[in-house]
Amino acid sequence: MTLNEFEEKDFYLKGTSHILHLPLRLLLILFISTLNLASTIPFIYKWQESGVLISTTSASTNIPGILAQNLITSAFSILIFIIFLLILKHRFADEMYFKIKGKIPFITVLSLVVILMAFTIYCLITKQDKITVLYNLFYYVFFIAFFEEFIFRDVFPFLLKDEKSVIRYLVPGIMFGIVHLFNYSGWQNLSAEYIIQFFTAKFLDLVFSSFIFQFIKEKSGTIWIPVLMHAIMDYSCILKLN
């Protein structure tokens, strides 16, 4: 066998291996997404049916209770975080974009933190339930923004990092959209009408926002910019609080 023939055969084997591995990675992403939903939805529906589900808008009425509920529904995300931390070890911060490199990303992160703090101070001044304001800050930064960005903009793109951009963006985006099917319903029973409405009116917006957050993460080199942007967007619901 000549050198050229060997190189061609080696290239073919690598290509075949690559093709075989992609379905496995997609199945792993689907498996993680499914377990994420399965470890969350049954608890929330059960709590709501029993009348013990605590809303973030009334967090101050039972801080230990709502914290326990949030920890239970975030347990799988916490587990995934620990697993990847143990697997990647010293490479974790780099692979998961936890570092802030460069002047512009640092200034951007700092600016977003200032905006978040200014928004919180405004709400503490204008809202009566200050405990709920502070808990919502913690909830939307940690339980929502951080873990959603970690799973959908860190873990899934990492599993697809050898794929073309269209796959690396599209797969996490679709998963990000689908997991919002239940909470956008207000944790009500899903009717056919609602499902159609969700996928025609809201799903594409969620997929597009996923594209934007992932693009920002990759271009800035840090996950903290999309985490803070995500937190500010969701935390703004606190304005509806009396």
Coordinates of C-alpha atoms in Angstrom, one line a residue:
M1 CA 0.0 0.0 0.0
T2 CA 1.4 3.4 -1.0
L3 CA 1.5 6.4 1.3
N4 CA -1.2 8.1 -0.6
E5 CA -3.5 5.0 -0.5
F6 CA -2.8 4.8 3.3
E7 CA -3.7 8.4 3.8
E8 CA -6.9 8.0 1.8
K9 CA -7.9 5.0 3.7
D10 CA -7.1 6.7 7.0
F11 CA -9.2 9.7 5.9
Y12 CA -12.1 7.5 5.0
L13 CA -12.0 5.7 8.3
K14 CA -12.0 8.9 10.2
G15 CA -14.9 10.2 8.2
T16 CA -16.9 7.0 8.8
S17 CA -16.2 7.2 12.5
H18 CA -17.3 10.8 12.5
I19 CA -20.6 9.9 10.8
L20 CA -21.2 7.0 13.3
H21 CA -20.5 9.2 16.3
L22 CA -22.9 12.0 15.4
P23 CA -26.0 10.0 16.0
L24 CA -24.7 8.9 19.3
R25 CA -24.0 12.5 20.3
L26 CA -27.5 13.5 19.2
L27 CA -29.0 10.6 21.2
L28 CA -27.0 11.8 24.3
I29 CA -28.3 15.3 23.9
L30 CA -31.9 14.0 23.5
F31 CA -31.3 11.8 26.6
I32 CA -30.1 14.7 28.7
S33 CA -33.0 16.9 27.5
T34 CA -35.5 14.2 28.3
L35 CA -34.1 13.5 31.8
N36 CA -34.0 17.3 32.4
L37 CA -37.8 17.5 31.7
A38 CA -38.5 14.2 33.5
S39 CA -36.8 15.4 36.7
T40 CA -38.7 18.7 36.7
I41 CA -42.2 18.5 35.2
P42 CA -43.7 15.7 37.4
F43 CA -42.7 17.6 40.6
I44 CA -44.2 20.9 39.4
Y45 CA -47.4 19.4 38.2
K46 CA -47.8 17.4 41.4
W47 CA -47.1 20.5 43.6
Q48 CA -49.5 22.6 41.6
E49 CA -52.2 19.9 41.8
S50 CA -51.7 19.7 45.6
G51 CA -51.7 23.5 45.9
V52 CA -48.2 23.6 47.4
L53 CA -46.4 25.1 44.4
I54 CA -44.8 28.4 45.5
S55 CA -44.7 31.1 43.0
T56 CA -41.6 33.3 42.7
T57 CA -43.9 36.3 42.9
S58 CA -44.7 35.4 46.5
A59 CA -41.3 33.9 47.5
S60 CA -41.2 35.8 50.8
T61 CA -44.1 33.8 52.1
N62 CA -42.0 30.6 52.3
I63 CA -38.3 31.1 51.5
P64 CA -37.2 27.6 52.7
G65 CA -40.1 26.0 50.8
I66 CA -39.5 27.7 47.5
L67 CA -35.7 27.2 47.8
A68 CA -36.3 23.4 48.4
Q69 CA -38.6 23.3 45.3
N70 CA -36.1 25.1 43.1
L71 CA -33.3 22.8 44.3
I72 CA -35.3 19.7 43.5
T73 CA -36.2 20.9 40.0
S74 CA -32.6 21.9 39.4
A75 CA -31.1 18.8 40.8
F76 CA -30.5 17.2 37.4
S77 CA -28.8 20.4 36.0
I78 CA -26.6 20.5 39.1
L79 CA -25.7 16.8 38.5
I80 CA -24.7 17.5 34.9
F81 CA -22.6 20.4 36.1
I82 CA -20.8 18.1 38.6
I83 CA -20.3 15.4 36.0
F84 CA -18.7 17.7 33.5
L85 CA -16.6 19.2 36.2
L86 CA -15.2 15.8 37.1
I87 CA -14.8 14.7 33.5
L88 CA -13.1 17.8 32.2
K89 CA -11.2 18.7 35.4
H90 CA -8.6 21.4 34.6
R91 CA -10.0 21.9 31.2
F92 CA -13.5 22.7 32.6
A93 CA -13.1 26.5 32.7
D94 CA -11.8 26.7 29.1
E95 CA -14.2 24.2 27.5
M96 CA -17.2 25.6 29.3
Y97 CA -16.2 29.2 28.5
F98 CA -16.1 30.2 32.2
K99 CA -13.1 32.5 31.8
I100 CA -13.3 36.1 30.7
K101 CA -10.5 36.9 28.3
G102 CA -9.9 40.4 26.9
K103 CA -10.8 43.9 27.7
I104 CA -14.1 44.2 25.8
P105 CA -15.7 41.0 27.3
F106 CA -14.6 42.1 30.8
I107 CA -16.2 45.5 30.3
T108 CA -19.3 44.0 28.9
V109 CA -19.7 41.6 31.8
L110 CA -19.1 44.4 34.3
S111 CA -21.6 46.6 32.5
L112 CA -24.3 43.9 32.6
V113 CA -23.6 43.3 36.3
V114 CA -24.1 47.1 36.9
I115 CA -27.3 47.0 35.0
L116 CA -28.6 44.0 37.0
M117 CA -27.6 45.6 40.3
A118 CA -29.2 49.0 39.3
F119 CA -32.4 47.2 38.3
T120 CA -32.4 45.4 41.6
I121 CA -31.8 48.6 43.6
Y122 CA -34.7 50.3 41.7
C123 CA -37.0 47.4 42.6
L124 CA -35.9 47.4 46.2
I125 CA -36.8 51.1 46.4
T126 CA -40.2 50.9 44.5
K127 CA -41.5 47.4 45.6
Q128 CA -42.9 46.6 49.0
D129 CA -41.9 42.9 49.1
K130 CA -38.1 43.3 49.1
I131 CA -37.4 39.7 50.1
T132 CA -39.2 38.5 47.0
V133 CA -37.2 41.0 44.9
L134 CA -33.9 39.6 46.3
Y135 CA -35.0 36.0 45.9
N136 CA -36.0 36.6 42.3
L137 CA -32.6 38.0 41.6
F138 CA -31.0 34.8 43.0
Y139 CA -33.6 32.6 41.2
Y140 CA -33.3 34.1 37.8
V141 CA -29.5 34.4 37.8
F142 CA -28.7 31.0 39.3
F143 CA -31.6 28.6 38.7
I144 CA -32.7 29.9 35.4
A145 CA -30.1 31.9 33.5
F146 CA -27.0 30.0 34.7
F147 CA -28.2 26.5 34.4
E148 CA -30.1 27.0 31.1
E149 CA -27.0 28.6 29.5
F150 CA -24.8 25.9 30.9
I151 CA -26.9 23.1 29.5
F152 CA -27.9 24.6 26.2
R153 CA -25.0 26.9 25.4
D154 CA -22.1 25.0 27.0
V155 CA -22.8 21.3 27.3
F156 CA -24.7 20.7 24.1
P157 CA -22.4 22.8 21.8
F158 CA -19.5 21.0 23.5
L159 CA -20.9 17.6 22.5
L160 CA -21.2 19.0 19.0
K161 CA -18.0 21.0 18.8
D162 CA -16.6 18.9 15.9
E163 CA -19.8 19.4 13.8
K164 CA -20.7 22.1 11.3
S165 CA -22.0 25.4 12.7
V166 CA -25.5 24.7 11.4
I167 CA -25.7 21.5 13.6
R168 CA -23.9 23.1 16.5
Y169 CA -26.5 25.9 16.6
L170 CA -29.6 24.2 15.4
V171 CA -29.7 21.2 17.8
P172 CA -29.3 23.1 21.0
G173 CA -31.7 25.7 19.7
I174 CA -34.4 23.2 19.0
M175 CA -33.9 21.6 22.4
F176 CA -34.0 25.0 24.1
G177 CA -37.3 25.7 22.4
I178 CA -38.9 22.4 23.2
V179 CA -38.1 22.4 27.0
H180 CA -40.1 25.7 27.3
L181 CA -43.3 24.0 26.0
F182 CA -44.5 23.3 29.5
N183 CA -43.6 26.4 31.5
Y184 CA -45.0 28.7 28.8
S185 CA -48.4 27.0 29.4
G186 CA -48.2 28.1 33.0
W187 CA -47.9 24.4 33.9
Q188 CA -51.4 23.7 32.7
N189 CA -52.5 20.6 30.8
L190 CA -51.3 20.8 27.2
S191 CA -54.1 21.1 24.7
A192 CA -53.7 20.5 21.0
E193 CA -54.6 24.2 20.4
Y194 CA -51.9 25.4 22.8
I195 CA -49.2 23.1 21.3
I196 CA -50.0 24.4 17.8
Q197 CA -50.0 28.0 19.1
F198 CA -46.7 27.4 20.9
F199 CA -44.9 26.0 17.8
T200 CA -46.3 28.6 15.4
A201 CA -45.9 31.7 17.6
K202 CA -43.2 31.1 20.3
F203 CA -41.0 28.2 19.3
L204 CA -39.1 30.0 16.6
D205 CA -38.5 33.0 18.8
L206 CA -36.9 30.7 21.4
V207 CA -34.7 29.0 18.8
F208 CA -33.6 32.3 17.5
S209 CA -32.7 33.6 20.9
S210 CA -30.7 30.5 21.5
F211 CA -28.8 31.2 18.3
I212 CA -28.1 34.8 19.5
F213 CA -26.9 33.7 23.0
Q214 CA -24.6 31.0 21.5
F215 CA -23.2 33.4 18.9
I216 CA -22.4 35.9 21.7
K217 CA -20.8 33.2 23.8
E218 CA -18.6 32.0 21.0
K219 CA -17.6 35.5 19.8
S220 CA -16.9 36.9 23.3
G221 CA -15.3 33.7 24.5
T222 CA -17.3 33.7 27.8
I223 CA -20.6 32.2 28.9
W224 CA -21.1 35.0 31.4
I225 CA -22.3 37.5 28.9
P226 CA -25.3 35.4 27.8
V227 CA -25.9 34.3 31.4
L228 CA -26.3 37.9 32.5
M229 CA -28.3 39.0 29.4
H230 CA -30.6 36.0 30.0
A231 CA -30.9 36.9 33.7
I232 CA -31.8 40.6 33.0
M233 CA -34.4 39.6 30.5
D234 CA -36.1 37.1 32.8
Y235 CA -35.6 39.1 35.9
S236 CA -37.5 42.1 34.4
C237 CA -40.8 40.2 35.2
I238 CA -40.2 41.5 38.8
L239 CA -41.6 44.9 37.6
K240 CA -45.1 43.3 37.7
L241 CA -44.6 42.8 41.4
N242 CA -46.7 45.1 43.6

